[in-house]
């Protein structure tokens, strides 16, 4: 090959790799986006806020307790993430409205919703669960996810589209022993994802879901504080360890990015290989 040919070949290679890098950067970048993540002062929600923030989004974090919100805001600021914090119990209508109004006022709009909050006030035989238990679980885990989405959709439409991610659970596919009502609420989120996706596609809004396996957080501490139980759980896993919140946060950020531009109505299982569906 002559020198001029070699030079033009090398230039071509460089240009195409720069273009590829730019493409990659722009697709995974969330710069300029505003993301609400509920229940985001600890565990998976906090990890999702970190993953979205590190990709350039302005994140709005919230949970029920002001002290937890303050702590999460300081942590995220120390990581150079643009962040706004407020209290919000997602089961409370006024709190949901406050969260949305504050976000629009302070950040100028909303592009991303990660609906992550859940409660589980009941362990035991499902036949012993009361109406109050079902009301609480369905209000917080299912209805609040829908009602928050409904509140936010008009704001996403004003921005030309957006992305919603619900946090379900492996229990949504395979009900966990002693966690019947909670498991049913997580199955309902799979249905909610499917029900919303076609209608919201018309507004360029994608709706997806993640179903974590057993992730080391306070919520699941009863499962991983006993070594014997962990050993038993590991038998079901292909990857022989429990998950970390960051391993869910990254998947959520992916689903919110343009790398996932053709994915909607989908649930991604992040379980270390627990098998419960093909
Ligand atoms: N950890 C797992 O193994 C696992 C597996 C599958 C699915 N999940 C799902 O992942 C999600 C997060 O769980 P996690 O394990 O990350 O929990 P976590 O580490 O215990 O964190 C829970 C967060 O939720 C907030 N919170 C609790 N109730 C709330 C409410 N009503 N409204 C707003 N915020 C609330 C808490 O803060 P405050 O106390 O300040 O409110 C805290 O920030 C849940 O949907 C859970 O079902 C977890």
PDB file of C-alpha atoms and ligand atoms in Angstrom:
ATOM      1  CA  UNK A   1       0.000   0.000   0.000  1.00  0.00           C
ATOM      2  CA  UNK A   2       1.350   3.456  -0.914  1.00  0.00           C
ATOM      3  CA  UNK A   3       1.891   6.063   1.823  1.00  0.00           C
ATOM      4  CA  UNK A   4      -1.081   8.276   0.740  1.00  0.00           C
ATOM      5  CA  UNK A   5      -3.332   5.186   0.644  1.00  0.00           C
ATOM      6  CA  UNK A   6      -2.083   4.107   4.070  1.00  0.00           C
ATOM      7  CA  UNK A   7      -2.715   7.602   5.434  1.00  0.00           C
ATOM      8  CA  UNK A   8      -6.238   7.741   4.069  1.00  0.00           C
ATOM      9  CA  UNK A   9      -6.933   4.203   5.386  1.00  0.00           C
ATOM     10  CA  UNK A  10      -5.695   5.185   8.884  1.00  0.00           C
ATOM     11  CA  UNK A  11      -7.730   8.405   8.770  1.00  0.00           C
ATOM     12  CA  UNK A  12     -10.822   6.424   7.773  1.00  0.00           C
ATOM     13  CA  UNK A  13     -10.308   4.025  10.661  1.00  0.00           C
ATOM     14  CA  UNK A  14      -9.872   6.889  13.123  1.00  0.00           C
ATOM     15  CA  UNK A  15     -12.947   8.722  11.839  1.00  0.00           C
ATOM     16  CA  UNK A  16     -15.106   5.613  12.070  1.00  0.00           C
ATOM     17  CA  UNK A  17     -13.905   4.761  15.586  1.00  0.00           C
ATOM     18  CA  UNK A  18     -14.479   8.352  16.759  1.00  0.00           C
ATOM     19  CA  UNK A  19     -17.943   8.232  15.196  1.00  0.00           C
ATOM     20  CA  UNK A  20     -18.610   4.890  16.911  1.00  0.00           C
ATOM     21  CA  UNK A  21     -17.431   6.271  20.257  1.00  0.00           C
ATOM     22  CA  UNK A  22     -19.605   9.357  19.794  1.00  0.00           C
ATOM     23  CA  UNK A  23     -22.560   7.154  18.940  1.00  0.00           C
ATOM     24  CA  UNK A  24     -21.985   5.038  22.040  1.00  0.00           C
ATOM     25  CA  UNK A  25     -21.575   8.083  24.241  1.00  0.00           C
ATOM     26  CA  UNK A  26     -24.631   9.861  22.931  1.00  0.00           C
ATOM     27  CA  UNK A  27     -26.840   6.761  23.226  1.00  0.00           C
ATOM     28  CA  UNK A  28     -25.962   5.934  26.810  1.00  0.00           C
ATOM     29  CA  UNK A  29     -25.668   9.559  27.894  1.00  0.00           C
ATOM     30  CA  UNK A  30     -28.595  10.998  29.832  1.00  0.00           C
ATOM     31  CA  UNK A  31     -27.237  14.503  29.822  1.00  0.00           C
ATOM     32  CA  UNK A  32     -30.030  17.091  29.975  1.00  0.00           C
ATOM     33  CA  UNK A  33     -32.592  14.524  31.196  1.00  0.00           C
ATOM     34  CA  UNK A  34     -34.535  14.842  34.442  1.00  0.00           C
ATOM     35  CA  UNK A  35     -35.190  11.605  36.340  1.00  0.00           C
ATOM     36  CA  UNK A  36     -37.536  10.967  39.257  1.00  0.00           C
ATOM     37  CA  UNK A  37     -36.606   7.831  41.219  1.00  0.00           C
ATOM     38  CA  UNK A  38     -38.955   6.918  44.066  1.00  0.00           C
ATOM     39  CA  UNK A  39     -37.732   5.327  47.295  1.00  0.00           C
ATOM     40  CA  UNK A  40     -34.243   6.402  46.332  1.00  0.00           C
ATOM     41  CA  UNK A  41     -32.470   7.106  49.605  1.00  0.00           C
ATOM     42  CA  UNK A  42     -31.214   3.544  50.034  1.00  0.00           C
ATOM     43  CA  UNK A  43     -30.731   0.224  48.247  1.00  0.00           C
ATOM     44  CA  UNK A  44     -31.804  -0.243  44.636  1.00  0.00           C
ATOM     45  CA  UNK A  45     -33.425   3.207  44.330  1.00  0.00           C
ATOM     46  CA  UNK A  46     -30.264   4.969  45.475  1.00  0.00           C
ATOM     47  CA  UNK A  47     -28.166   2.830  43.119  1.00  0.00           C
ATOM     48  CA  UNK A  48     -30.532   3.710  40.249  1.00  0.00           C
ATOM     49  CA  UNK A  49     -30.198   7.416  41.095  1.00  0.00           C
ATOM     50  CA  UNK A  50     -26.396   7.038  41.069  1.00  0.00           C
ATOM     51  CA  UNK A  51     -26.398   5.189  37.735  1.00  0.00           C
ATOM     52  CA  UNK A  52     -28.692   7.750  36.095  1.00  0.00           C
ATOM     53  CA  UNK A  53     -26.760  10.667  37.629  1.00  0.00           C
ATOM     54  CA  UNK A  54     -23.394   9.319  36.505  1.00  0.00           C
ATOM     55  CA  UNK A  55     -24.763   9.239  32.949  1.00  0.00           C
ATOM     56  CA  UNK A  56     -25.581  12.963  33.247  1.00  0.00           C
ATOM     57  CA  UNK A  57     -29.229  13.038  34.353  1.00  0.00           C
ATOM     58  CA  UNK A  58     -30.449  15.456  37.004  1.00  0.00           C
ATOM     59  CA  UNK A  59     -31.954  13.073  39.560  1.00  0.00           C
ATOM     60  CA  UNK A  60     -34.770  13.806  41.973  1.00  0.00           C
ATOM     61  CA  UNK A  61     -34.485  11.555  45.011  1.00  0.00           C
ATOM     62  CA  UNK A  62     -37.136  10.982  47.634  1.00  0.00           C
ATOM     63  CA  UNK A  63     -38.371   8.742  50.413  1.00  0.00           C
ATOM     64  CA  UNK A  64     -40.535   9.104  53.516  1.00  0.00           C
ATOM     65  CA  UNK A  65     -37.933  10.446  55.938  1.00  0.00           C
ATOM     66  CA  UNK A  66     -36.269  13.833  55.580  1.00  0.00           C
ATOM     67  CA  UNK A  67     -33.077  12.636  57.318  1.00  0.00           C
ATOM     68  CA  UNK A  68     -32.689   9.884  54.709  1.00  0.00           C
ATOM     69  CA  UNK A  69     -33.314  12.344  51.884  1.00  0.00           C
ATOM     70  CA  UNK A  70     -30.657  14.731  53.272  1.00  0.00           C
ATOM     71  CA  UNK A  71     -28.127  11.902  53.525  1.00  0.00           C
ATOM     72  CA  UNK A  72     -28.755  10.685  49.970  1.00  0.00           C
ATOM     73  CA  UNK A  73     -28.556  14.227  48.556  1.00  0.00           C
ATOM     74  CA  UNK A  74     -25.169  14.807  50.272  1.00  0.00           C
ATOM     75  CA  UNK A  75     -23.835  11.482  49.010  1.00  0.00           C
ATOM     76  CA  UNK A  76     -24.920  12.137  45.416  1.00  0.00           C
ATOM     77  CA  UNK A  77     -23.542  15.710  45.516  1.00  0.00           C
ATOM     78  CA  UNK A  78     -20.207  14.333  46.732  1.00  0.00           C
ATOM     79  CA  UNK A  79     -20.245  12.160  43.590  1.00  0.00           C
ATOM     80  CA  UNK A  80     -20.815  15.295  41.438  1.00  0.00           C
ATOM     81  CA  UNK A  81     -24.335  14.264  40.509  1.00  0.00           C
ATOM     82  CA  UNK A  82     -26.959  16.965  39.908  1.00  0.00           C
ATOM     83  CA  UNK A  83     -29.615  16.209  42.498  1.00  0.00           C
ATOM     84  CA  UNK A  84     -32.788  17.560  44.083  1.00  0.00           C
ATOM     85  CA  UNK A  85     -34.332  15.908  47.147  1.00  0.00           C
ATOM     86  CA  UNK A  86     -37.731  15.921  48.802  1.00  0.00           C
ATOM     87  CA  UNK A  87     -39.822  13.701  51.044  1.00  0.00           C
ATOM     88  CA  UNK A  88     -42.469  11.583  49.316  1.00  0.00           C
ATOM     89  CA  UNK A  89     -44.448   8.670  50.657  1.00  0.00           C
ATOM     90  CA  UNK A  90     -45.670   7.279  47.335  1.00  0.00           C
ATOM     91  CA  UNK A  91     -48.830   5.937  48.945  1.00  0.00           C
ATOM     92  CA  UNK A  92     -49.953   9.497  49.649  1.00  0.00           C
ATOM     93  CA  UNK A  93     -51.603  11.516  46.822  1.00  0.00           C
ATOM     94  CA  UNK A  94     -50.494  14.932  48.115  1.00  0.00           C
ATOM     95  CA  UNK A  95     -46.900  13.674  48.351  1.00  0.00           C
ATOM     96  CA  UNK A  96     -46.962  12.367  44.768  1.00  0.00           C
ATOM     97  CA  UNK A  97     -48.280  15.720  43.519  1.00  0.00           C
ATOM     98  CA  UNK A  98     -45.659  17.591  45.551  1.00  0.00           C
ATOM     99  CA  UNK A  99     -42.887  15.434  44.042  1.00  0.00           C
ATOM    100  CA  UNK A 100     -44.032  16.075  40.480  1.00  0.00           C
ATOM    101  CA  UNK A 101     -44.705  19.806  40.965  1.00  0.00           C
ATOM    102  CA  UNK A 102     -41.364  20.381  42.684  1.00  0.00           C
ATOM    103  CA  UNK A 103     -39.508  18.533  39.920  1.00  0.00           C
ATOM    104  CA  UNK A 104     -41.167  20.546  37.165  1.00  0.00           C
ATOM    105  CA  UNK A 105     -40.576  23.809  39.051  1.00  0.00           C
ATOM    106  CA  UNK A 106     -36.929  23.158  39.903  1.00  0.00           C
ATOM    107  CA  UNK A 107     -35.789  21.086  36.915  1.00  0.00           C
ATOM    108  CA  UNK A 108     -38.047  22.362  34.107  1.00  0.00           C
ATOM    109  CA  UNK A 109     -39.683  19.036  33.180  1.00  0.00           C
ATOM    110  CA  UNK A 110     -39.534  15.243  33.545  1.00  0.00           C
ATOM    111  CA  UNK A 111     -38.044  12.660  31.152  1.00  0.00           C
ATOM    112  CA  UNK A 112     -37.634   9.559  33.324  1.00  0.00           C
ATOM    113  CA  UNK A 113     -39.626   7.861  36.080  1.00  0.00           C
ATOM    114  CA  UNK A 114     -38.233   4.936  38.035  1.00  0.00           C
ATOM    115  CA  UNK A 115     -41.044   3.646  40.245  1.00  0.00           C
ATOM    116  CA  UNK A 116     -39.153   1.665  42.844  1.00  0.00           C
ATOM    117  CA  UNK A 117     -41.046   1.966  46.142  1.00  0.00           C
ATOM    118  CA  UNK A 118     -42.588  -1.117  47.725  1.00  0.00           C
ATOM    119  CA  UNK A 119     -43.698  -2.308  51.130  1.00  0.00           C
ATOM    120  CA  UNK A 120     -44.209  -5.711  52.620  1.00  0.00           C
ATOM    121  CA  UNK A 121     -46.054  -5.590  55.947  1.00  0.00           C
ATOM    122  CA  UNK A 122     -46.919  -9.336  55.978  1.00  0.00           C
ATOM    123  CA  UNK A 123     -45.029 -12.628  56.271  1.00  0.00           C
ATOM    124  CA  UNK A 124     -46.938 -15.886  56.585  1.00  0.00           C
ATOM    125  CA  UNK A 125     -49.667 -18.068  55.181  1.00  0.00           C
ATOM    126  CA  UNK A 126     -51.493 -16.075  52.509  1.00  0.00           C
ATOM    127  CA  UNK A 127     -54.843 -17.182  53.928  1.00  0.00           C
ATOM    128  CA  UNK A 128     -54.043 -15.281  57.112  1.00  0.00           C
ATOM    129  CA  UNK A 129     -53.443 -11.969  55.317  1.00  0.00           C
ATOM    130  CA  UNK A 130     -56.065  -9.326  56.049  1.00  0.00           C
ATOM    131  CA  UNK A 131     -57.867  -6.796  53.876  1.00  0.00           C
ATOM    132  CA  UNK A 132     -55.755  -4.049  55.477  1.00  0.00           C
ATOM    133  CA  UNK A 133     -52.567  -5.879  54.394  1.00  0.00           C
ATOM    134  CA  UNK A 134     -53.820  -6.189  50.810  1.00  0.00           C
ATOM    135  CA  UNK A 135     -54.897  -2.533  50.722  1.00  0.00           C
ATOM    136  CA  UNK A 136     -51.500  -1.343  51.929  1.00  0.00           C
ATOM    137  CA  UNK A 137     -49.502  -3.576  49.562  1.00  0.00           C
ATOM    138  CA  UNK A 138     -51.605  -2.847  46.487  1.00  0.00           C
ATOM    139  CA  UNK A 139     -51.802   0.904  47.266  1.00  0.00           C
ATOM    140  CA  UNK A 140     -48.048   1.389  47.585  1.00  0.00           C
ATOM    141  CA  UNK A 141     -46.640  -1.272  45.256  1.00  0.00           C
ATOM    142  CA  UNK A 142     -49.125  -1.122  42.379  1.00  0.00           C
ATOM    143  CA  UNK A 143     -51.608   1.772  42.484  1.00  0.00           C
ATOM    144  CA  UNK A 144     -48.995   4.390  43.373  1.00  0.00           C
ATOM    145  CA  UNK A 145     -46.824   3.229  40.439  1.00  0.00           C
ATOM    146  CA  UNK A 146     -49.738   3.713  38.060  1.00  0.00           C
ATOM    147  CA  UNK A 147     -50.965   6.990  39.578  1.00  0.00           C
ATOM    148  CA  UNK A 148     -47.481   8.516  39.541  1.00  0.00           C
ATOM    149  CA  UNK A 149     -47.043   7.470  35.907  1.00  0.00           C
ATOM    150  CA  UNK A 150     -50.388   9.060  35.056  1.00  0.00           C
ATOM    151  CA  UNK A 151     -49.342  12.310  36.749  1.00  0.00           C
ATOM    152  CA  UNK A 152     -46.008  12.372  34.925  1.00  0.00           C
ATOM    153  CA  UNK A 153     -47.062  11.388  31.393  1.00  0.00           C
ATOM    154  CA  UNK A 154     -48.278  14.901  30.410  1.00  0.00           C
ATOM    155  CA  UNK A 155     -44.883  16.310  31.455  1.00  0.00           C
ATOM    156  CA  UNK A 156     -43.033  13.676  29.414  1.00  0.00           C
ATOM    157  CA  UNK A 157     -45.266  14.461  26.432  1.00  0.00           C
ATOM    158  CA  UNK A 158     -44.267  18.125  26.693  1.00  0.00           C
ATOM    159  CA  UNK A 159     -40.628  16.994  26.295  1.00  0.00           C
ATOM    160  CA  UNK A 160     -41.466  14.800  23.264  1.00  0.00           C
ATOM    161  CA  UNK A 161     -41.287  11.460  25.110  1.00  0.00           C
ATOM    162  CA  UNK A 162     -39.705   9.652  28.019  1.00  0.00           C
ATOM    163  CA  UNK A 163     -39.050   6.410  29.794  1.00  0.00           C
ATOM    164  CA  UNK A 164     -40.766   4.669  32.708  1.00  0.00           C
ATOM    165  CA  UNK A 165     -39.233   1.752  34.622  1.00  0.00           C
ATOM    166  CA  UNK A 166     -41.088  -0.229  37.284  1.00  0.00           C
ATOM    167  CA  UNK A 167     -39.182  -2.274  39.844  1.00  0.00           C
ATOM    168  CA  UNK A 168     -40.847  -5.675  40.200  1.00  0.00           C
ATOM    169  CA  UNK A 169     -39.170  -8.803  41.587  1.00  0.00           C
ATOM    170  CA  UNK A 170     -38.442 -12.409  40.803  1.00  0.00           C
ATOM    171  CA  UNK A 171     -41.335 -12.992  43.229  1.00  0.00           C
ATOM    172  CA  UNK A 172     -43.567 -11.590  40.479  1.00  0.00           C
ATOM    173  CA  UNK A 173     -42.802 -14.707  38.401  1.00  0.00           C
ATOM    174  CA  UNK A 174     -42.522 -17.250  41.186  1.00  0.00           C
ATOM    175  CA  UNK A 175     -44.364 -16.299  44.407  1.00  0.00           C
ATOM    176  CA  UNK A 176     -42.027 -16.504  47.394  1.00  0.00           C
ATOM    177  CA  UNK A 177     -42.939 -18.592  50.387  1.00  0.00           C
ATOM    178  CA  UNK A 178     -44.620 -16.485  53.112  1.00  0.00           C
ATOM    179  CA  UNK A 179     -44.671 -13.458  50.788  1.00  0.00           C
ATOM    180  CA  UNK A 180     -47.934 -14.168  48.941  1.00  0.00           C
ATOM    181  CA  UNK A 181     -49.561 -10.705  48.796  1.00  0.00           C
ATOM    182  CA  UNK A 182     -46.213  -8.981  48.060  1.00  0.00           C
ATOM    183  CA  UNK A 183     -45.511 -11.486  45.260  1.00  0.00           C
ATOM    184  CA  UNK A 184     -48.944 -10.881  43.717  1.00  0.00           C
ATOM    185  CA  UNK A 185     -48.306  -7.116  43.762  1.00  0.00           C
ATOM    186  CA  UNK A 186     -45.043  -7.703  41.892  1.00  0.00           C
ATOM    187  CA  UNK A 187     -46.843  -9.849  39.282  1.00  0.00           C
ATOM    188  CA  UNK A 188     -49.282  -6.967  38.826  1.00  0.00           C
ATOM    189  CA  UNK A 189     -46.367  -4.696  37.831  1.00  0.00           C
ATOM    190  CA  UNK A 190     -45.518  -7.065  34.964  1.00  0.00           C
ATOM    191  CA  UNK A 191     -49.113  -6.624  33.783  1.00  0.00           C
ATOM    192  CA  UNK A 192     -49.011  -2.857  34.297  1.00  0.00           C
ATOM    193  CA  UNK A 193     -45.880  -2.662  32.134  1.00  0.00           C
ATOM    194  CA  UNK A 194     -47.615  -4.560  29.330  1.00  0.00           C
ATOM    195  CA  UNK A 195     -50.859  -2.614  29.706  1.00  0.00           C
ATOM    196  CA  UNK A 196     -49.224   0.826  29.504  1.00  0.00           C
ATOM    197  CA  UNK A 197     -46.599   0.211  26.823  1.00  0.00           C
ATOM    198  CA  UNK A 198     -48.801   0.238  23.675  1.00  0.00           C
ATOM    199  CA  UNK A 199     -50.751   3.360  24.647  1.00  0.00           C
ATOM    200  CA  UNK A 200     -47.722   5.329  25.771  1.00  0.00           C
ATOM    201  CA  UNK A 201     -45.729   4.370  22.668  1.00  0.00           C
ATOM    202  CA  UNK A 202     -47.992   6.842  20.836  1.00  0.00           C
ATOM    203  CA  UNK A 203     -46.418   9.562  23.002  1.00  0.00           C
ATOM    204  CA  UNK A 204     -42.885   8.217  22.454  1.00  0.00           C
ATOM    205  CA  UNK A 205     -42.776   6.971  26.058  1.00  0.00           C
ATOM    206  CA  UNK A 206     -41.253   3.535  26.680  1.00  0.00           C
ATOM    207  CA  UNK A 207     -42.413   1.476  29.663  1.00  0.00           C
ATOM    208  CA  UNK A 208     -40.250  -1.312  31.011  1.00  0.00           C
ATOM    209  CA  UNK A 209     -39.692  -3.241  34.197  1.00  0.00           C
ATOM    210  CA  UNK A 210     -36.831  -4.903  36.041  1.00  0.00           C
ATOM    211  CA  UNK A 211     -37.280  -8.007  38.156  1.00  0.00           C
ATOM    212  CA  UNK A 212     -34.373  -8.297  40.596  1.00  0.00           C
ATOM    213  CA  UNK A 213     -33.468 -11.559  42.277  1.00  0.00           C
ATOM    214  CA  UNK A 214     -32.027 -11.414  45.783  1.00  0.00           C
ATOM    215  CA  UNK A 215     -30.098  -8.183  46.160  1.00  0.00           C
ATOM    216  CA  UNK A 216     -28.198  -7.234  49.306  1.00  0.00           C
ATOM    217  CA  UNK A 217     -30.225  -4.373  50.781  1.00  0.00           C
ATOM    218  CA  UNK A 218     -31.944  -3.638  54.069  1.00  0.00           C
ATOM    219  CA  UNK A 219     -35.275  -4.793  52.574  1.00  0.00           C
ATOM    220  CA  UNK A 220     -33.939  -8.305  51.960  1.00  0.00           C
ATOM    221  CA  UNK A 221     -31.727  -8.500  55.065  1.00  0.00           C
ATOM    222  CA  UNK A 222     -33.821 -11.294  56.610  1.00  0.00           C
ATOM    223  CA  UNK A 223     -32.725 -13.456  53.664  1.00  0.00           C
ATOM    224  CA  UNK A 224     -28.981 -12.824  53.769  1.00  0.00           C
ATOM    225  CA  UNK A 225     -28.126 -12.347  57.417  1.00  0.00           C
ATOM    226  CA  UNK A 226     -28.033 -16.096  58.078  1.00  0.00           C
ATOM    227  CA  UNK A 227     -25.140 -17.891  56.396  1.00  0.00           C
ATOM    228  CA  UNK A 228     -27.098 -21.155  56.241  1.00  0.00           C
ATOM    229  CA  UNK A 229     -29.930 -19.462  54.394  1.00  0.00           C
ATOM    230  CA  UNK A 230     -27.504 -17.788  51.977  1.00  0.00           C
ATOM    231  CA  UNK A 231     -25.906 -21.174  51.235  1.00  0.00           C
ATOM    232  CA  UNK A 232     -29.354 -22.583  50.542  1.00  0.00           C
ATOM    233  CA  UNK A 233     -30.233 -19.639  48.258  1.00  0.00           C
ATOM    234  CA  UNK A 234     -26.955 -19.971  46.361  1.00  0.00           C
ATOM    235  CA  UNK A 235     -28.016 -23.438  45.210  1.00  0.00           C
ATOM    236  CA  UNK A 236     -30.655 -21.757  43.027  1.00  0.00           C
ATOM    237  CA  UNK A 237     -28.184 -19.289  41.501  1.00  0.00           C
ATOM    238  CA  UNK A 238     -25.951 -19.747  38.450  1.00  0.00           C
ATOM    239  CA  UNK A 239     -23.741 -16.886  39.664  1.00  0.00           C
ATOM    240  CA  UNK A 240     -22.962 -18.054  43.183  1.00  0.00           C
ATOM    241  CA  UNK A 241     -23.416 -14.821  45.087  1.00  0.00           C
ATOM    242  CA  UNK A 242     -26.212 -12.409  45.938  1.00  0.00           C
ATOM    243  CA  UNK A 243     -26.674  -9.299  43.794  1.00  0.00           C
ATOM    244  CA  UNK A 244     -25.562  -5.787  44.644  1.00  0.00           C
ATOM    245  CA  UNK A 245     -27.857  -2.741  44.208  1.00  0.00           C
ATOM    246  CA  UNK A 246     -25.498  -1.278  41.551  1.00  0.00           C
ATOM    247  CA  UNK A 247     -26.168  -4.326  39.383  1.00  0.00           C
ATOM    248  CA  UNK A 248     -29.825  -3.317  39.199  1.00  0.00           C
ATOM    249  CA  UNK A 249     -29.096   0.427  38.935  1.00  0.00           C
ATOM    250  CA  UNK A 250     -27.054  -0.095  35.761  1.00  0.00           C
ATOM    251  CA  UNK A 251     -29.825  -2.085  34.081  1.00  0.00           C
ATOM    252  CA  UNK A 252     -32.369   0.595  34.981  1.00  0.00           C
ATOM    253  CA  UNK A 253     -30.113   3.301  33.499  1.00  0.00           C
ATOM    254  CA  UNK A 254     -29.705   1.209  30.336  1.00  0.00           C
ATOM    255  CA  UNK A 255     -33.498   0.874  29.974  1.00  0.00           C
ATOM    256  CA  UNK A 256     -33.830   4.666  30.334  1.00  0.00           C
ATOM    257  CA  UNK A 257     -31.160   5.399  27.718  1.00  0.00           C
ATOM    258  CA  UNK A 258     -31.317   5.505  23.920  1.00  0.00           C
ATOM    259  CA  UNK A 259     -29.410   2.203  23.891  1.00  0.00           C
ATOM    260  CA  UNK A 260     -32.821   0.719  24.755  1.00  0.00           C
ATOM    261  CA  UNK A 261     -34.738   2.800  22.173  1.00  0.00           C
ATOM    262  CA  UNK A 262     -36.495  -0.282  20.704  1.00  0.00           C
ATOM    263  CA  UNK A 263     -37.397  -1.916  24.036  1.00  0.00           C
ATOM    264  CA  UNK A 264     -40.832  -1.393  25.538  1.00  0.00           C
ATOM    265  CA  UNK A 265     -43.344  -3.506  27.466  1.00  0.00           C
ATOM    266  CA  UNK A 266     -40.435  -5.704  28.567  1.00  0.00           C
ATOM    267  CA  UNK A 267     -39.306  -7.032  31.936  1.00  0.00           C
ATOM    268  CA  UNK A 268     -35.603  -7.703  32.401  1.00  0.00           C
ATOM    269  CA  UNK A 269     -34.770 -10.295  35.040  1.00  0.00           C
ATOM    270  CA  UNK A 270     -31.580  -9.551  36.949  1.00  0.00           C
ATOM    271  CA  UNK A 271     -31.271 -12.573  39.169  1.00  0.00           C
ATOM    272  CA  UNK A 272     -27.832 -14.149  38.825  1.00  0.00           C
ATOM    273  CA  UNK A 273     -29.501 -16.909  36.856  1.00  0.00           C
ATOM    274  CA  UNK A 274     -32.324 -18.097  39.106  1.00  0.00           C
ATOM    275  CA  UNK A 275     -34.445 -19.944  36.600  1.00  0.00           C
ATOM    276  CA  UNK A 276     -38.168 -19.322  36.599  1.00  0.00           C
ATOM    277  CA  UNK A 277     -38.953 -18.699  32.914  1.00  0.00           C
ATOM    278  CA  UNK A 278     -37.459 -19.539  29.551  1.00  0.00           C
TER     279      UNK A 278
HETATM  280  N1  LIG B   1     -33.603  -6.303  47.820  1.00  0.00           N
HETATM  281  C1  LIG B   1     -34.071  -7.296  47.094  1.00  0.00           C
HETATM  282  O1  LIG B   1     -33.627  -8.457  47.176  1.00  0.00           O
HETATM  283  C2  LIG B   1     -35.198  -7.034  46.123  1.00  0.00           C
HETATM  284  C3  LIG B   1     -35.538  -8.072  45.232  1.00  0.00           C
HETATM  285  C4  LIG B   1     -36.547  -7.860  44.325  1.00  0.00           C
HETATM  286  C5  LIG B   1     -37.196  -6.643  44.271  1.00  0.00           C
HETATM  287  N2  LIG B   1     -36.869  -5.658  45.147  1.00  0.00           N
HETATM  288  C6  LIG B   1     -37.600  -4.394  45.045  1.00  0.00           C
HETATM  289  O2  LIG B   1     -36.676  -3.329  44.978  1.00  0.00           O
HETATM  290  C7  LIG B   1     -37.303  -2.146  45.478  1.00  0.00           C
HETATM  291  C8  LIG B   1     -36.378  -1.455  46.447  1.00  0.00           C
HETATM  292  O3  LIG B   1     -36.067  -2.333  47.501  1.00  0.00           O
HETATM  293  P1  LIG B   1     -34.644  -2.289  48.250  1.00  0.00           P
HETATM  294  O4  LIG B   1     -34.278  -3.682  48.491  1.00  0.00           O
HETATM  295  O5  LIG B   1     -33.724  -1.388  47.535  1.00  0.00           O
HETATM  296  O6  LIG B   1     -35.090  -1.623  49.636  1.00  0.00           O
HETATM  297  P2  LIG B   1     -34.256  -0.796  50.741  1.00  0.00           P
HETATM  298  O7  LIG B   1     -32.794  -0.878  50.502  1.00  0.00           O
HETATM  299  O8  LIG B   1     -34.775  -1.257  52.072  1.00  0.00           O
HETATM  300  O9  LIG B   1     -34.707   0.706  50.480  1.00  0.00           O
HETATM  301  C9  LIG B   1     -36.026   1.047  50.613  1.00  0.00           C
HETATM  302  C10 LIG B   1     -36.185   2.526  50.255  1.00  0.00           C
HETATM  303  O10 LIG B   1     -37.584   2.779  50.141  1.00  0.00           O
HETATM  304  C11 LIG B   1     -37.931   3.931  50.920  1.00  0.00           C
HETATM  305  N3  LIG B   1     -39.357   3.750  51.184  1.00  0.00           N
HETATM  306  C12 LIG B   1     -39.942   2.771  51.898  1.00  0.00           C
HETATM  307  N4  LIG B   1     -41.291   2.907  51.861  1.00  0.00           N
HETATM  308  C13 LIG B   1     -41.549   3.996  51.087  1.00  0.00           C
HETATM  309  C14 LIG B   1     -42.732   4.645  50.662  1.00  0.00           C
HETATM  310  N5  LIG B   1     -43.955   4.236  51.039  1.00  0.00           N
HETATM  311  N6  LIG B   1     -42.629   5.742  49.854  1.00  0.00           N
HETATM  312  C15 LIG B   1     -41.412   6.193  49.478  1.00  0.00           C
HETATM  313  N7  LIG B   1     -40.257   5.621  49.857  1.00  0.00           N
HETATM  314  C16 LIG B   1     -40.327   4.526  50.642  1.00  0.00           C
HETATM  315  C17 LIG B   1     -36.922   3.893  52.079  1.00  0.00           C
HETATM  316  O11 LIG B   1     -36.677   5.135  52.698  1.00  0.00           O
HETATM  317  P3  LIG B   1     -37.603   5.735  53.902  1.00  0.00           P
HETATM  318  O12 LIG B   1     -37.546   4.750  55.023  1.00  0.00           O
HETATM  319  O13 LIG B   1     -36.975   7.069  54.225  1.00  0.00           O
HETATM  320  O14 LIG B   1     -38.968   5.890  53.308  1.00  0.00           O
HETATM  321  C18 LIG B   1     -35.658   3.478  51.319  1.00  0.00           C
HETATM  322  O15 LIG B   1     -35.082   4.582  50.644  1.00  0.00           O
HETATM  323  C19 LIG B   1     -38.649  -2.585  46.039  1.00  0.00           C
HETATM  324  O16 LIG B   1     -39.640  -2.359  45.073  1.00  0.00           O
HETATM  325  C20 LIG B   1     -38.477  -4.089  46.245  1.00  0.00           C
HETATM  326  O17 LIG B   1     -39.698  -4.769  46.168  1.00  0.00           O
HETATM  327  C21 LIG B   1     -35.879  -5.829  46.071  1.00  0.00           C
END
